[in-house]
Amino acid sequence: MATNAEFPPFEYYDGDEVVGIDAEFAAAIADKLGMDLKIEDMAFDSVIPAVSSGKADIGVAGMTVDPDRLESVNFSDTYADASQVIIVKEDSAIAGPADLEGKSIGVQLGTTGDTYSSENVKDAKVEQYSKGFEAVQALTQGKIDAVVIDSHTAKEFVKEAEGLKILDEPLTEEEYAIAIAKDNKELMEKINDALAKL
């Protein structure tokens, strides 16, 4: 399993071990299939290339099904719903998506938050970080105006940081699924079967 263990509560480190919703979920699937699970942590934008090249069998990283990714890999059935949200400082004048125009927005490189901000926010200065945590840190330090990131992870980051809030209105509605190489139809069928049972 290729993942990016910087995405609580889905994948993160507890000591030397990668834990979280995705790690437990993948372990349950592997168990159902009678397989051993080995988790490999890498940069988020390396997960799809690792799967499509055969370096990893699956990519499980709180990953949204989108048309660009579907050009490189197939996806299992959906296992979770998510949305992109905006994190701002508590005293920010940004009250909704329209207020992002012309602002500096922190995103995690290669995520749907990155794509959304780059393609849909007029005159935005999109700052890409390799880890979502780094974007949130830049926000707390006043280096950027907002962060666009997945809702579940936003909650974890805001809980840990002082003076931040999540805006009520989500930017997008998305579905998470497991990335599988295009030529590995057999594994996809097995995973979908295990997902249905779980």
mmCIF file with all atom_site columns, N, CA and C in Angstrom, residues 28-59:
data_model
loop_
_atom_site.group_PDB
_atom_site.id
_atom_site.type_symbol
_atom_site.label_atom_id
_atom_site.label_alt_id
_atom_site.label_comp_id
_atom_site.label_asym_id
_atom_site.label_entity_id
_atom_site.label_seq_id
_atom_site.pdbx_PDB_ins_code
_atom_site.Cartn_x
_atom_site.Cartn_y
_atom_site.Cartn_z
_atom_site.occupancy
_atom_site.B_iso_or_equiv
_atom_site.pdbx_formal_charge
_atom_site.auth_seq_id
_atom_site.auth_comp_id
_atom_site.auth_asym_id
_atom_site.auth_atom_id
_atom_site.pdbx_PDB_model_num
ATOM 1  N N  . ALA A 1 28 ? -7.803  -4.700  7.095   1.00 0.00 ? 28 ALA A N  1
ATOM 2  C CA . ALA A 1 28 ? -9.023  -5.527  7.101   1.00 0.00 ? 28 ALA A CA 1
ATOM 3  C C  . ALA A 1 28 ? -9.257  -6.144  5.715   1.00 0.00 ? 28 ALA A C  1
ATOM 4  N N  . ILE A 1 29 ? -8.992  -5.381  4.667   1.00 0.00 ? 29 ILE A N  1
ATOM 5  C CA . ILE A 1 29 ? -9.142  -5.902  3.295   1.00 0.00 ? 29 ILE A CA 1
ATOM 6  C C  . ILE A 1 29 ? -8.116  -7.007  3.044   1.00 0.00 ? 29 ILE A C  1
ATOM 7  N N  . ALA A 1 30 ? -6.861  -6.746  3.415   1.00 0.00 ? 30 ALA A N  1
ATOM 8  C CA . ALA A 1 30 ? -5.800  -7.742  3.232   1.00 0.00 ? 30 ALA A CA 1
ATOM 9  C C  . ALA A 1 30 ? -6.146  -9.029  3.977   1.00 0.00 ? 30 ALA A C  1
ATOM 10 N N  . ASP A 1 31 ? -6.676  -8.879  5.182   1.00 0.00 ? 31 ASP A N  1
ATOM 11 C CA . ASP A 1 31 ? -7.076  -10.026 5.990   1.00 0.00 ? 31 ASP A CA 1
ATOM 12 C C  . ASP A 1 31 ? -8.157  -10.842 5.275   1.00 0.00 ? 31 ASP A C  1
ATOM 13 N N  . LYS A 1 32 ? -9.156  -10.148 4.731   1.00 0.00 ? 32 LYS A N  1
ATOM 14 C CA . LYS A 1 32 ? -10.239 -10.828 3.997   1.00 0.00 ? 32 LYS A CA 1
ATOM 15 C C  . LYS A 1 32 ? -9.701  -11.567 2.776   1.00 0.00 ? 32 LYS A C  1
ATOM 16 N N  . LEU A 1 33 ? -8.644  -11.011 2.158   1.00 0.00 ? 33 LEU A N  1
ATOM 17 C CA . LEU A 1 33 ? -8.074  -11.599 0.938   1.00 0.00 ? 33 LEU A CA 1
ATOM 18 C C  . LEU A 1 33 ? -6.951  -12.596 1.233   1.00 0.00 ? 33 LEU A C  1
ATOM 19 N N  . GLY A 1 34 ? -6.634  -12.764 2.515   1.00 0.00 ? 34 GLY A N  1
ATOM 20 C CA . GLY A 1 34 ? -5.553  -13.677 2.884   1.00 0.00 ? 34 GLY A CA 1
ATOM 21 C C  . GLY A 1 34 ? -4.188  -13.182 2.433   1.00 0.00 ? 34 GLY A C  1
ATOM 22 N N  . MET A 1 35 ? -3.999  -11.869 2.439   1.00 0.00 ? 35 MET A N  1
ATOM 23 C CA . MET A 1 35 ? -2.733  -11.258 2.006   1.00 0.00 ? 35 MET A CA 1
ATOM 24 C C  . MET A 1 35 ? -2.082  -10.518 3.156   1.00 0.00 ? 35 MET A C  1
ATOM 25 N N  . ASP A 1 36 ? -0.783  -10.262 3.033   1.00 0.00 ? 36 ASP A N  1
ATOM 26 C CA . ASP A 1 36 ? -0.060  -9.457  4.022   1.00 0.00 ? 36 ASP A CA 1
ATOM 27 C C  . ASP A 1 36 ? -0.039  -8.017  3.544   1.00 0.00 ? 36 ASP A C  1
ATOM 28 N N  . LEU A 1 37 ? -0.217  -7.087  4.478   1.00 0.00 ? 37 LEU A N  1
ATOM 29 C CA . LEU A 1 37 ? -0.191  -5.669  4.139   1.00 0.00 ? 37 LEU A CA 1
ATOM 30 C C  . LEU A 1 37 ? 1.153   -5.066  4.523   1.00 0.00 ? 37 LEU A C  1
ATOM 31 N N  . LYS A 1 38 ? 1.784   -4.406  3.554   1.00 0.00 ? 38 LYS A N  1
ATOM 32 C CA . LYS A 1 38 ? 3.017   -3.653  3.822   1.00 0.00 ? 38 LYS A CA 1
ATOM 33 C C  . LYS A 1 38 ? 2.727   -2.221  3.394   1.00 0.00 ? 38 LYS A C  1
ATOM 34 N N  . ILE A 1 39 ? 2.880   -1.284  4.328   1.00 0.00 ? 39 ILE A N  1
ATOM 35 C CA . ILE A 1 39 ? 2.580   0.121   4.044   1.00 0.00 ? 39 ILE A CA 1
ATOM 36 C C  . ILE A 1 39 ? 3.873   0.864   3.739   1.00 0.00 ? 39 ILE A C  1
ATOM 37 N N  . GLU A 1 40 ? 3.859   1.599   2.626   1.00 0.00 ? 40 GLU A N  1
ATOM 38 C CA . GLU A 1 40 ? 5.018   2.405   2.257   1.00 0.00 ? 40 GLU A CA 1
ATOM 39 C C  . GLU A 1 40 ? 4.604   3.875   2.207   1.00 0.00 ? 40 GLU A C  1
ATOM 40 N N  . ASP A 1 41 ? 5.284   4.686   3.007   1.00 0.00 ? 41 ASP A N  1
ATOM 41 C CA . ASP A 1 41 ? 5.005   6.118   3.093   1.00 0.00 ? 41 ASP A CA 1
ATOM 42 C C  . ASP A 1 41 ? 5.810   6.852   2.022   1.00 0.00 ? 41 ASP A C  1
ATOM 43 N N  . MET A 1 42 ? 5.164   7.758   1.300   1.00 0.00 ? 42 MET A N  1
ATOM 44 C CA . MET A 1 42 ? 5.843   8.533   0.247   1.00 0.00 ? 42 MET A CA 1
ATOM 45 C C  . MET A 1 42 ? 5.116   9.862   0.076   1.00 0.00 ? 42 MET A C  1
ATOM 46 N N  . ALA A 1 43 ? 5.657   10.736  -0.749  1.00 0.00 ? 43 ALA A N  1
ATOM 47 C CA . ALA A 1 43 ? 4.996   12.009  -1.047  1.00 0.00 ? 43 ALA A CA 1
ATOM 48 C C  . ALA A 1 43 ? 3.651   11.711  -1.707  1.00 0.00 ? 43 ALA A C  1
ATOM 49 N N  . PHE A 1 44 ? 2.636   12.526  -1.413  1.00 0.00 ? 44 PHE A N  1
ATOM 50 C CA . PHE A 1 44 ? 1.296   12.268  -1.939  1.00 0.00 ? 44 PHE A CA 1
ATOM 51 C C  . PHE A 1 44 ? 1.297   12.187  -3.467  1.00 0.00 ? 44 PHE A C  1
ATOM 52 N N  . ASP A 1 45 ? 2.038   13.097  -4.107  1.00 0.00 ? 45 ASP A N  1
ATOM 53 C CA . ASP A 1 45 ? 2.017   13.099  -5.573  1.00 0.00 ? 45 ASP A CA 1
ATOM 54 C C  . ASP A 1 45 ? 2.837   11.963  -6.190  1.00 0.00 ? 45 ASP A C  1
ATOM 55 N N  . SER A 1 46 ? 3.409   11.096  -5.353  1.00 0.00 ? 46 SER A N  1
ATOM 56 C CA . SER A 1 46 ? 4.109   9.893   -5.831  1.00 0.00 ? 46 SER A CA 1
ATOM 57 C C  . SER A 1 46 ? 3.242   8.635   -5.745  1.00 0.00 ? 46 SER A C  1
ATOM 58 N N  . VAL A 1 47 ? 2.094   8.718   -5.064  1.00 0.00 ? 47 VAL A N  1
ATOM 59 C CA . VAL A 1 47 ? 1.264   7.532   -4.825  1.00 0.00 ? 47 VAL A CA 1
ATOM 60 C C  . VAL A 1 47 ? 0.734   6.946   -6.142  1.00 0.00 ? 47 VAL A C  1
ATOM 61 N N  . ILE A 1 48 ? 0.133   7.773   -6.987  1.00 0.00 ? 48 ILE A N  1
ATOM 62 C CA . ILE A 1 48 ? -0.417  7.277   -8.271  1.00 0.00 ? 48 ILE A CA 1
ATOM 63 C C  . ILE A 1 48 ? 0.696   6.702   -9.160  1.00 0.00 ? 48 ILE A C  1
ATOM 64 N N  . PRO A 1 49 ? 1.833   7.420   -9.345  1.00 0.00 ? 49 PRO A N  1
ATOM 65 C CA . PRO A 1 49 ? 2.915   6.823   -10.143 1.00 0.00 ? 49 PRO A CA 1
ATOM 66 C C  . PRO A 1 49 ? 3.412   5.483   -9.577  1.00 0.00 ? 49 PRO A C  1
ATOM 67 N N  . ALA A 1 50 ? 3.443   5.348   -8.247  1.00 0.00 ? 50 ALA A N  1
ATOM 68 C CA . ALA A 1 50 ? 3.892   4.085   -7.636  1.00 0.00 ? 50 ALA A CA 1
ATOM 69 C C  . ALA A 1 50 ? 2.931   2.950   -7.992  1.00 0.00 ? 50 ALA A C  1
ATOM 70 N N  . VAL A 1 51 ? 1.636   3.248   -7.996  1.00 0.00 ? 51 VAL A N  1
ATOM 71 C CA . VAL A 1 51 ? 0.628   2.221   -8.325  1.00 0.00 ? 51 VAL A CA 1
ATOM 72 C C  . VAL A 1 51 ? 0.657   1.910   -9.819  1.00 0.00 ? 51 VAL A C  1
ATOM 73 N N  . SER A 1 52 ? 0.680   2.938   -10.661 1.00 0.00 ? 52 SER A N  1
ATOM 74 C CA . SER A 1 52 ? 0.619   2.694   -12.113 1.00 0.00 ? 52 SER A CA 1
ATOM 75 C C  . SER A 1 52 ? 1.880   2.002   -12.624 1.00 0.00 ? 52 SER A C  1
ATOM 76 N N  . SER A 1 53 ? 3.021   2.190   -11.948 1.00 0.00 ? 53 SER A N  1
ATOM 77 C CA . SER A 1 53 ? 4.262   1.542   -12.374 1.00 0.00 ? 53 SER A CA 1
ATOM 78 C C  . SER A 1 53 ? 4.434   0.137   -11.788 1.00 0.00 ? 53 SER A C  1
ATOM 79 N N  . GLY A 1 54 ? 3.550   -0.242  -10.851 1.00 0.00 ? 54 GLY A N  1
ATOM 80 C CA . GLY A 1 54 ? 3.647   -1.565  -10.237 1.00 0.00 ? 54 GLY A CA 1
ATOM 81 C C  . GLY A 1 54 ? 4.542   -1.609  -9.016  1.00 0.00 ? 54 GLY A C  1
ATOM 82 N N  . LYS A 1 55 ? 5.083   -0.449  -8.610  1.00 0.00 ? 55 LYS A N  1
ATOM 83 C CA . LYS A 1 55 ? 5.914   -0.395  -7.410  1.00 0.00 ? 55 LYS A CA 1
ATOM 84 C C  . LYS A 1 55 ? 5.065   -0.675  -6.158  1.00 0.00 ? 55 LYS A C  1
ATOM 85 N N  . ALA A 1 56 ? 3.776   -0.299  -6.237  1.00 0.00 ? 56 ALA A N  1
ATOM 86 C CA . ALA A 1 56 ? 2.823   -0.587  -5.147  1.00 0.00 ? 56 ALA A CA 1
ATOM 87 C C  . ALA A 1 56 ? 1.598   -1.248  -5.777  1.00 0.00 ? 56 ALA A C  1
ATOM 88 N N  . ASP A 1 57 ? 0.944   -2.126  -5.026  1.00 0.00 ? 57 ASP A N  1
ATOM 89 C CA . ASP A 1 57 ? -0.269  -2.788  -5.531  1.00 0.00 ? 57 ASP A CA 1
ATOM 90 C C  . ASP A 1 57 ? -1.485  -1.875  -5.449  1.00 0.00 ? 57 ASP A C  1
ATOM 91 N N  . ILE A 1 58 ? -1.550  -1.109  -4.353  1.00 0.00 ? 58 ILE A N  1
ATOM 92 C CA . ILE A 1 58 ? -2.689  -0.216  -4.144  1.00 0.00 ? 58 ILE A CA 1
ATOM 93 C C  . ILE A 1 58 ? -2.205  1.116   -3.594  1.00 0.00 ? 58 ILE A C  1
ATOM 94 N N  . GLY A 1 59 ? -3.014  2.146   -3.821  1.00 0.00 ? 59 GLY A N  1
ATOM 95 C CA . GLY A 1 59 ? -2.780  3.449   -3.216  1.00 0.00 ? 59 GLY A CA 1
ATOM 96 C C  . GLY A 1 59 ? -3.975  3.762   -2.341  1.00 0.00 ? 59 GLY A C  1
#
